[in-house]
Amino acid sequence: MSGPLVSVVLPVYNGEPYLAAAIESILRQDYKRLDVIAIDDGSTDRSLDILQRHQEANGRLRIVSRENRGLIATLNEGIAMAKGELVARMDADDIAYPTRFSRQIALFQERPRLAICGTGVDRLIGNRVVRGTPNPIHQSADWHVLSMFYTAFMHSTVMYNRNIIPTDMLTYDATYVHAEDFDVFRRITREFPAAMIDDSLVAYRVHDESVTNKHKRPMRRTHLKIAAENLQRESLIDDADALHAIGAAVTPDTVRRAADCLLSIEEKIAALGMQTSASHKEGLMCFFYFVYQLIADEKQPQLTHQFLTQTGKWHAIRRRERYGLRAAAYAPWCSRIWSDASLRLDALARYRQSVPVKSVPPLQGLA
């Protein structure tokens, strides 16, 4: 069969509820030259049984089962086992649409110097799919700049080109636990070309047991650590400790320092003049939203009010949130009521935007 061999690295830890759908979505790809490496990282549920059942039906699936070592060790083990010149990531609770790999491979063949390619995502919430929308910035993005501020690619959508990326660079660093992908992406995009296929080629499953939800606090701290390192490297930050401090504790002092830090970064970017790109502005705005959400999740409206007032970014949040925060800042007892009402409205909006899984052709039979 012509075309490059693609090694798919699939870490598995207690993935029983969604694992079968994830594996089937890989094996049903319209591109067939695959080497699928599933590493059972000490699961205590029926994950291994599910993997073995699929291996019996399809010889492209290789299985490693051992004691629990954590995600970073598992990813590095999988990449070391990979035989393909292209390495695709996949999570055990997500679903790849049938053309995902063929679309990414076509882009690598069109651009041989490309190092990494991601794709857009739909969100899979229960039995409904919320369609993703393309970001116009991706058409002309400076991926190095975007990757200074946030995780530019959804991890389970990326495909790596090992003909371009040195072996040591394609290694996940345990120093950056729960944000190891952010670290890898910033290192790759700093030196090599990257690209995004805006079409949604993966359904990203949203649920309470996901790594993102279970480890939100340490993930945010590591994210802030990486962002601080990136900004220091580019001489765009004076008080990097302000980012570490807000990650450790949200207090009036850390909120003040974080707001001052963001304003300083904004000024430094503006001072770049003609060198300032849309990617700088997009990256900084995404980083603002990241810090804003970290503070808002503490459910102390006075602190969120302080942050928005000091940064001058009241216009950047939704009108509904502005009204709620201003009221709650003066009557804190309103905060929980307004927050609960806002969450219900968001859930209703998502439901109205979504469609049943069964009505989305790539997901039929995988629900």
Short mmCIF file of C-alpha atoms in Angstrom, two decimals:
data_model
loop_
_atom_site.label_atom_id
_atom_site.label_comp_id
_atom_site.label_asym_id
_atom_site.label_seq_id
_atom_site.Cartn_x
_atom_site.Cartn_y
_atom_site.Cartn_z
CA MET A 1 0.00 0.00 0.00
CA SER A 2 1.39 3.42 -0.93
CA GLY A 3 1.65 6.30 1.50
CA PRO A 4 3.50 6.75 4.77
CA LEU A 5 2.96 4.47 7.74
CA VAL A 6 1.10 6.28 10.52
CA SER A 7 1.70 5.17 14.11
CA VAL A 8 -1.22 6.01 16.39
CA VAL A 9 -0.33 6.39 20.08
CA LEU A 10 -3.33 5.63 22.30
CA PRO A 11 -2.75 5.84 26.09
CA VAL A 12 -5.44 4.03 28.08
CA TYR A 13 -6.21 4.31 31.78
CA ASN A 14 -9.61 3.11 32.98
CA GLY A 15 -11.15 4.02 29.64
CA GLU A 16 -13.88 1.36 29.65
CA PRO A 17 -16.92 3.64 29.05
CA TYR A 18 -15.60 5.16 25.81
CA LEU A 19 -12.65 3.06 24.68
CA ALA A 20 -14.44 0.84 22.16
CA ALA A 21 -15.76 3.86 20.25
CA ALA A 22 -12.29 5.45 20.20
CA ILE A 23 -10.59 2.30 18.86
CA GLU A 24 -13.29 1.68 16.25
CA SER A 25 -12.97 5.25 15.02
CA ILE A 26 -9.23 4.67 14.44
CA LEU A 27 -9.63 1.30 12.73
CA ARG A 28 -12.41 2.66 10.48
CA GLN A 29 -10.25 5.43 9.04
CA ASP A 30 -10.31 5.66 5.25
CA TYR A 31 -6.49 5.61 5.41
CA LYS A 32 -5.54 2.02 6.23
CA ARG A 33 -1.74 1.97 6.63
CA LEU A 34 -1.80 2.26 10.39
CA ASP A 35 0.26 0.97 13.30
CA VAL A 36 -1.92 1.40 16.39
CA ILE A 37 -0.11 1.30 19.75
CA ALA A 38 -2.44 1.03 22.74
CA ILE A 39 -0.75 1.18 26.13
CA ASP A 40 -2.88 0.05 29.07
CA ASP A 41 -1.41 2.09 31.92
CA GLY A 42 -2.44 -0.16 34.79
CA SER A 43 -6.20 0.07 34.28
CA THR A 44 -8.39 -1.49 36.97
CA ASP A 45 -11.52 -1.72 34.80
CA ARG A 46 -12.22 -3.77 31.63
CA SER A 47 -10.04 -1.64 29.35
CA LEU A 48 -7.58 -4.48 28.65
CA ASP A 49 -10.41 -6.86 27.73
CA ILE A 50 -11.75 -4.32 25.26
CA LEU A 51 -8.31 -3.83 23.71
CA GLN A 52 -7.72 -7.57 23.40
CA ARG A 53 -11.10 -8.10 21.76
CA HIS A 54 -10.30 -5.50 19.12
CA GLN A 55 -6.79 -6.90 18.62
CA GLU A 56 -8.25 -10.31 17.78
CA ALA A 57 -10.33 -8.67 15.06
CA ASN A 58 -7.63 -6.39 13.69
CA GLY A 59 -3.92 -7.16 13.56
CA ARG A 60 -2.94 -3.50 13.25
CA LEU A 61 -3.50 -3.03 16.98
CA ARG A 62 -0.51 -3.61 19.27
CA ILE A 63 -1.10 -3.74 23.04
CA VAL A 64 1.19 -3.12 25.99
CA SER A 65 -0.23 -3.72 29.46
CA ARG A 66 1.73 -2.94 32.62
CA GLU A 67 1.60 -1.16 35.97
CA ASN A 68 0.50 2.46 36.18
CA ARG A 69 3.27 4.94 35.31
CA GLY A 70 1.24 8.01 34.38
CA LEU A 71 0.39 9.73 31.12
CA ILE A 72 3.78 11.29 30.33
CA ALA A 73 5.70 8.02 30.68
CA THR A 74 3.02 6.28 28.63
CA LEU A 75 3.21 8.82 25.81
CA ASN A 76 6.99 8.57 25.65
CA GLU A 77 6.83 4.77 25.63
CA GLY A 78 4.30 4.81 22.80
CA ILE A 79 6.34 7.20 20.67
CA ALA A 80 9.48 5.10 21.23
CA MET A 81 7.56 2.06 19.95
CA ALA A 82 6.21 3.87 16.89
CA LYS A 83 7.34 2.54 13.51
CA GLY A 84 5.74 5.21 11.33
CA GLU A 85 7.34 8.36 10.00
CA LEU A 86 4.12 10.11 11.06
CA VAL A 87 2.86 9.78 14.63
CA ALA A 88 -0.75 10.58 15.49
CA ARG A 89 -2.09 11.17 18.97
CA MET A 90 -5.47 9.89 20.08
CA ASP A 91 -7.21 9.86 23.45
CA ALA A 92 -9.24 6.91 24.68
CA ASP A 93 -12.39 8.98 25.18
CA ASP A 94 -12.43 10.86 21.86
CA ILE A 95 -13.57 9.88 18.37
CA ALA A 96 -11.68 10.45 15.11
CA TYR A 97 -13.84 11.10 12.07
CA PRO A 98 -13.14 8.72 9.13
CA THR A 99 -11.12 11.21 7.03
CA ARG A 100 -8.96 12.58 9.84
CA PHE A 101 -5.71 10.79 8.99
CA SER A 102 -6.05 11.04 5.20
CA ARG A 103 -6.65 14.79 5.45
CA GLN A 104 -3.60 15.31 7.67
CA ILE A 105 -1.37 13.06 5.54
CA ALA A 106 -2.37 14.98 2.40
CA LEU A 107 -1.23 18.21 4.06
CA PHE A 108 2.12 16.69 5.05
CA GLN A 109 2.62 15.48 1.49
CA GLU A 110 1.78 18.93 0.17
CA ARG A 111 4.16 20.56 2.67
CA PRO A 112 7.09 18.17 3.30
CA ARG A 113 8.79 20.52 5.81
CA LEU A 114 5.70 20.64 8.02
CA ALA A 115 6.44 19.35 11.54
CA ILE A 116 3.04 19.22 13.23
CA CYS A 117 -0.58 19.40 12.14
CA GLY A 118 -3.71 19.70 14.27
CA THR A 119 -7.39 19.82 13.38
CA GLY A 120 -10.58 21.46 14.54
CA VAL A 121 -12.85 19.64 16.97
CA ASP A 122 -16.51 19.14 17.71
CA ARG A 123 -17.49 18.70 21.35
CA LEU A 124 -19.22 15.49 22.35
CA ILE A 125 -21.41 16.06 25.43
CA GLY A 126 -23.38 13.01 26.46
CA ASN A 127 -25.28 11.90 23.37
CA ARG A 128 -25.10 15.25 21.57
CA VAL A 129 -22.48 16.89 19.36
CA VAL A 130 -21.75 20.63 19.49
CA ARG A 131 -20.22 21.62 16.18
CA GLY A 132 -16.90 23.48 16.28
CA THR A 133 -16.41 26.75 14.42
CA PRO A 134 -13.22 27.67 12.51
CA ASN A 135 -11.02 30.44 13.92
CA PRO A 136 -10.09 32.92 11.13
CA ILE A 137 -6.70 33.54 12.76
CA HIS A 138 -5.61 30.02 11.81
CA GLN A 139 -5.39 30.92 8.14
CA SER A 140 -2.43 33.22 8.75
CA ALA A 141 -1.35 32.21 12.25
CA ASP A 142 2.16 32.53 13.59
CA TRP A 143 2.06 29.27 15.54
CA HIS A 144 5.19 30.12 17.50
CA VAL A 145 3.51 33.28 18.81
CA LEU A 146 0.21 31.58 19.63
CA SER A 147 2.09 28.77 21.38
CA MET A 148 3.69 31.27 23.75
CA PHE A 149 0.29 31.96 25.32
CA TYR A 150 -1.79 28.80 25.17
CA THR A 151 -2.03 25.20 23.98
CA ALA A 152 -2.61 25.95 20.31
CA PHE A 153 -3.68 22.41 19.30
CA MET A 154 -6.08 19.94 20.87
CA HIS A 155 -3.75 17.11 21.90
CA SER A 156 -5.83 14.28 20.47
CA THR A 157 -5.87 15.91 17.01
CA VAL A 158 -2.14 16.29 16.41
CA MET A 159 0.04 14.40 13.98
CA TYR A 160 3.83 14.70 14.19
CA ASN A 161 6.34 14.40 11.33
CA ARG A 162 9.35 12.46 12.60
CA ASN A 163 11.26 13.26 9.40
CA ILE A 164 11.40 16.86 10.66
CA ILE A 165 11.16 16.75 14.46
CA PRO A 166 14.32 15.57 16.27
CA THR A 167 13.82 12.60 18.57
CA ASP A 168 14.69 14.51 21.74
CA MET A 169 12.19 17.26 20.89
CA LEU A 170 9.38 14.73 20.50
CA THR A 171 9.69 13.71 24.14
CA TYR A 172 7.20 14.77 26.81
CA ASP A 173 8.80 16.39 29.86
CA ALA A 174 7.65 15.23 33.31
CA THR A 175 8.49 18.70 34.65
CA TYR A 176 5.30 19.93 32.98
CA VAL A 177 2.79 17.40 34.26
CA HIS A 178 -0.81 17.99 33.10
CA ALA A 179 0.39 20.54 30.51
CA GLU A 180 3.00 18.38 28.77
CA ASP A 181 1.35 19.01 25.40
CA PHE A 182 1.68 22.80 25.79
CA ASP A 183 5.41 22.32 26.39
CA VAL A 184 5.91 20.05 23.36
CA PHE A 185 3.93 22.33 21.05
CA ARG A 186 5.85 25.46 22.06
CA ARG A 187 9.19 23.71 21.47
CA ILE A 188 8.20 22.39 18.05
CA THR A 189 6.59 25.60 16.77
CA ARG A 190 9.58 27.64 17.95
CA GLU A 191 11.76 25.93 15.33
CA PHE A 192 9.55 24.29 12.71
CA PRO A 193 6.44 25.00 10.59
CA ALA A 194 3.03 24.03 11.94
CA ALA A 195 -0.48 23.99 10.49
CA MET A 196 -4.11 23.56 11.45
CA ILE A 197 -6.91 21.99 9.43
CA ASP A 198 -9.84 24.09 10.57
CA ASP A 199 -12.45 21.45 9.76
CA SER A 200 -13.55 19.39 12.75
CA LEU A 201 -11.98 15.95 12.31
CA VAL A 202 -12.20 14.80 15.94
CA ALA A 203 -15.08 14.71 18.42
CA TYR A 204 -13.64 15.76 21.79
CA ARG A 205 -15.62 14.20 24.63
CA VAL A 206 -16.49 16.49 27.55
CA HIS A 207 -17.12 14.63 30.82
CA ASP A 208 -16.34 14.93 34.53
CA GLU A 209 -13.68 12.19 34.53
CA SER A 210 -11.52 13.72 31.80
CA VAL A 211 -7.94 14.68 32.69
CA THR A 212 -8.79 18.33 32.02
CA ASN A 213 -11.60 18.33 34.58
CA LYS A 214 -9.95 16.10 37.19
CA HIS A 215 -6.67 18.01 37.29
CA LYS A 216 -7.77 21.57 36.52
CA ARG A 217 -5.83 23.34 39.29
CA PRO A 218 -2.40 21.73 38.75
CA MET A 219 -2.91 21.99 34.99
CA ARG A 220 -3.47 25.72 35.30
CA ARG A 221 -0.40 26.16 37.49
CA THR A 222 1.77 24.34 34.97
CA HIS A 223 0.22 26.32 32.11
CA LEU A 224 1.13 29.58 33.86
CA LYS A 225 4.66 28.30 34.47
CA ILE A 226 5.14 27.54 30.77
CA ALA A 227 3.60 30.85 29.67
CA ALA A 228 5.91 32.73 32.04
CA GLU A 229 8.95 30.94 30.58
CA ASN A 230 7.82 31.74 27.04
CA LEU A 231 7.23 35.40 27.76
CA GLN A 232 10.55 35.73 29.56
CA ARG A 233 12.31 34.20 26.58
CA GLU A 234 10.77 36.88 24.33
CA SER A 235 11.40 39.70 26.88
CA LEU A 236 7.68 40.39 27.11
CA ILE A 237 7.28 40.11 30.88
CA ASP A 238 8.81 41.89 33.87
CA ASP A 239 7.09 40.13 36.77
CA ALA A 240 6.96 36.44 35.87
CA ASP A 241 6.40 35.60 39.54
CA ALA A 242 2.99 37.26 39.27
CA LEU A 243 1.82 34.38 37.10
CA HIS A 244 3.17 31.78 39.52
CA ALA A 245 1.47 33.61 42.40
CA ILE A 246 -2.00 33.73 40.83
CA GLY A 247 -1.69 30.02 40.06
CA ALA A 248 -0.87 29.27 43.69
CA ALA A 249 -3.64 31.36 45.29
CA VAL A 250 -6.25 33.86 44.15
CA THR A 251 -6.14 36.81 46.56
CA PRO A 252 -6.54 40.58 46.19
CA ASP A 253 -2.75 40.92 45.98
CA THR A 254 -2.19 38.16 43.41
CA VAL A 255 -5.10 39.47 41.31
CA ARG A 256 -3.56 42.96 41.37
CA ARG A 257 -0.17 41.63 40.32
CA ALA A 258 -1.65 39.46 37.57
CA ALA A 259 -3.61 42.41 36.18
CA ASP A 260 -0.50 44.62 36.22
CA CYS A 261 1.43 41.85 34.52
CA LEU A 262 -1.11 41.53 31.69
CA LEU A 263 -1.17 45.29 31.17
CA SER A 264 2.63 45.32 30.99
CA ILE A 265 2.66 42.51 28.42
CA GLU A 266 0.07 44.40 26.39
CA GLU A 267 2.23 47.53 26.44
CA LYS A 268 5.33 45.61 25.39
CA ILE A 269 3.49 44.00 22.50
CA ALA A 270 2.13 47.37 21.40
CA ALA A 271 5.68 48.76 21.52
CA LEU A 272 6.70 46.23 18.89
CA GLY A 273 4.93 48.49 16.40
CA MET A 274 4.96 47.09 12.90
CA GLN A 275 6.20 43.76 14.24
CA THR A 276 3.00 43.28 16.23
CA SER A 277 0.94 40.58 14.57
CA ALA A 278 -2.65 39.43 14.80
CA SER A 279 -1.27 36.33 16.48
CA HIS A 280 0.19 38.43 19.32
CA LYS A 281 -3.21 40.03 19.91
CA GLU A 282 -5.06 36.72 19.66
CA GLY A 283 -2.60 34.99 21.97
CA LEU A 284 -2.75 37.72 24.60
CA MET A 285 -6.55 37.82 24.52
CA CYS A 286 -6.72 34.04 24.96
CA PHE A 287 -4.30 34.33 27.86
CA PHE A 288 -6.47 37.06 29.41
CA TYR A 289 -9.48 34.74 29.23
CA PHE A 290 -7.43 31.95 30.81
CA VAL A 291 -6.53 34.13 33.83
CA TYR A 292 -10.05 35.57 34.00
CA GLN A 293 -11.58 32.08 34.16
CA LEU A 294 -9.07 30.98 36.81
CA ILE A 295 -10.15 33.92 38.99
CA ALA A 296 -13.87 33.58 38.21
CA ASP A 297 -13.83 29.90 39.21
CA GLU A 298 -12.99 30.94 42.77
CA LYS A 299 -16.54 32.39 42.95
CA GLN A 300 -15.37 35.54 44.72
CA PRO A 301 -17.02 38.23 42.57
CA GLN A 302 -15.12 41.07 44.22
CA LEU A 303 -11.84 39.62 42.93
CA THR A 304 -13.19 39.09 39.40
CA HIS A 305 -14.56 42.65 39.50
CA GLN A 306 -11.13 43.89 40.62
CA PHE A 307 -9.36 42.04 37.79
CA LEU A 308 -11.69 43.33 35.06
CA THR A 309 -11.58 46.88 36.37
CA GLN A 310 -7.79 46.95 36.67
CA THR A 311 -7.23 45.44 33.20
CA GLY A 312 -9.98 47.57 31.63
CA LYS A 313 -11.44 44.47 30.01
CA TRP A 314 -15.09 44.63 31.03
CA HIS A 315 -15.95 44.86 27.33
CA ALA A 316 -14.23 41.51 26.70
CA ILE A 317 -16.78 39.43 28.62
CA ARG A 318 -20.40 38.71 27.85
CA ARG A 319 -23.04 41.27 28.79
CA ARG A 320 -24.78 38.73 31.01
CA GLU A 321 -21.56 38.19 32.97
CA ARG A 322 -21.00 41.94 33.31
CA TYR A 323 -24.41 42.48 34.86
CA GLY A 324 -24.01 39.55 37.22
CA LEU A 325 -20.54 40.49 38.38
CA ARG A 326 -21.37 44.13 39.02
CA ALA A 327 -24.38 43.16 41.09
CA ALA A 328 -22.56 40.42 42.97
CA ALA A 329 -19.59 42.67 43.79
CA TYR A 330 -21.89 44.86 45.86
CA ALA A 331 -24.18 42.07 47.08
CA PRO A 332 -22.02 38.94 47.34
CA TRP A 333 -24.99 36.78 48.30
CA CYS A 334 -26.19 37.23 44.69
CA SER A 335 -23.08 35.58 43.32
CA ARG A 336 -24.09 31.93 43.66
CA ILE A 337 -27.62 32.60 42.40
CA TRP A 338 -26.33 34.44 39.34
CA SER A 339 -23.58 31.91 38.71
CA ASP A 340 -26.03 28.98 38.80
CA ALA A 341 -28.43 30.81 36.49
CA SER A 342 -25.61 31.61 34.07
CA LEU A 343 -24.49 27.97 33.98
CA ARG A 344 -28.04 26.86 33.20
CA LEU A 345 -28.28 29.40 30.37
CA ASP A 346 -24.93 28.21 28.96
CA ALA A 347 -26.08 24.59 29.10
CA LEU A 348 -29.31 25.53 27.31
CA ALA A 349 -27.37 27.39 24.63
CA ARG A 350 -25.07 24.39 24.07
CA TYR A 351 -28.08 22.10 23.79
CA ARG A 352 -29.69 24.32 21.17
CA GLN A 353 -26.44 24.38 19.16
CA SER A 354 -25.99 20.61 19.36
CA VAL A 355 -27.38 17.72 17.34
CA PRO A 356 -27.98 14.12 18.44
CA VAL A 357 -25.02 11.78 17.94
CA LYS A 358 -27.07 9.47 15.74
CA SER A 359 -27.74 12.29 13.27
CA VAL A 360 -24.02 12.91 12.65
CA PRO A 361 -22.86 10.43 9.97
CA PRO A 362 -19.25 9.92 11.19
CA LEU A 363 -20.54 8.96 14.66
CA GLN A 364 -23.27 6.52 13.70
CA GLY A 365 -22.79 3.25 15.53
CA LEU A 366 -20.15 4.73 17.84
CA ALA A 367 -22.37 6.24 20.51
#
